[in-house]
Steps between C-alpha positions, in 0.01 A plus 500: 500500500881465484554598864225246616639239291868554615369510867312182459826347377686628811254342713496186329913467500481600847259224580724242342793625678365483828341153436840388419677630786237366726564124377879576464502510113701700282255750307712449198358150502137623401410639167212759455293390182245769412168348372392749249178380389259791371782725598580765225850507342586853633434371859711220433786716384493718803585162680756379250669841503524489869691196585258221397594233246267215539114525352250222412170482319226254551342546156668455177311795342620743758870366440443570130332843537777635720804360331582785267465775790724308731758348276749767515515466895737267672284227659417139522161372421332187646172353433287394791162414338340184384685442163282357230703317231389699207679795674850358503606680192389838671683426825847437319422798225469748797815390673344340827805350690324291770159314460396467881217293427583171352254240608441247256683273266345605170610874562864366573491283174377766272744752648786287456408451133471856441818588680696237314373635177618843580839364663401684853447401857280640765478511872209344678341461843273215564157611661390307770134507650605499869152624624318199328244744377303392148515855384871506485709357248830319573633159561405316834771460746508152483531492114769743473826294537374281214408790299827668534698168383282505195568885432878429559523314173436821304819657450354854399335532849688625788315430807612758772272407770135503613190739516174501706238742593416474851140455648290786473443526864546750793628225733852548459615169631257311217695703233830405666424119464485580099843642514649235744355222244706672222820535688469146602439387136816712392714326762342142384599574120851613597559165689370317202783665292325512163701570191439845328317619812576780730295610796641828572179690482172525710251731357249549783345790681291797389406841624300371810733211584862546410649537856363145557639365170835657563502317850441176306768559250364698196742615267253708284186673642270628229335829567247716324249640704717646776699675242269596223187521688171330500373404154150624365403133434325233708725226637352240271676676214803415631442191715267287312798288386313232326395756219793740526813587690650535856770599747445855646 
């Protein structure tokens, strides 16, 4: 098991390096985030003990279940699922450092109030629905700038950039359009020069489309299946977002 996992990590890291070289980017500009949904703590530890430092969960329940087993390892934990407001306390309790899926004002307001009460701040990415699919969460691209202006008023929320999920399609150029939309939106927001807003991160690209995402400017690729293997659950367990979660 360990040998297979380490081999898969090496393959992914080579894919990232080769994609960067191909488009003239520095591989150090692209972080590998391991999407660890349904992955046991002992397998996650193998990755963390072999150079990986960034992991993420889709479900708060899994975050809670794995916390004790992983808290002594050096890593950063992001949250990439759809966050319900009644789970905000858990996100803070279990040391999430970045929420990649901020997509609505009521969540931003409640996060801010909770963070104020605890004298904390948290990094966030704004989730954008670049594929215009009803099954996906995220702000519509044409509403993103106004939404970010509103979020910028919350001093506890450190907006670092944007996140999206590409279209689920074998047509690479159709998927590419989602990433182009996010990159263009990033540049538009930078030009707007909104106070309290940074746009240094673009979280886009997963196991099947990370090369395309890197070509279009991704700084974080979210990889689960290609490292940990296929999960023994149907796709809708992960991707029926209107009920649960998302992101790799």
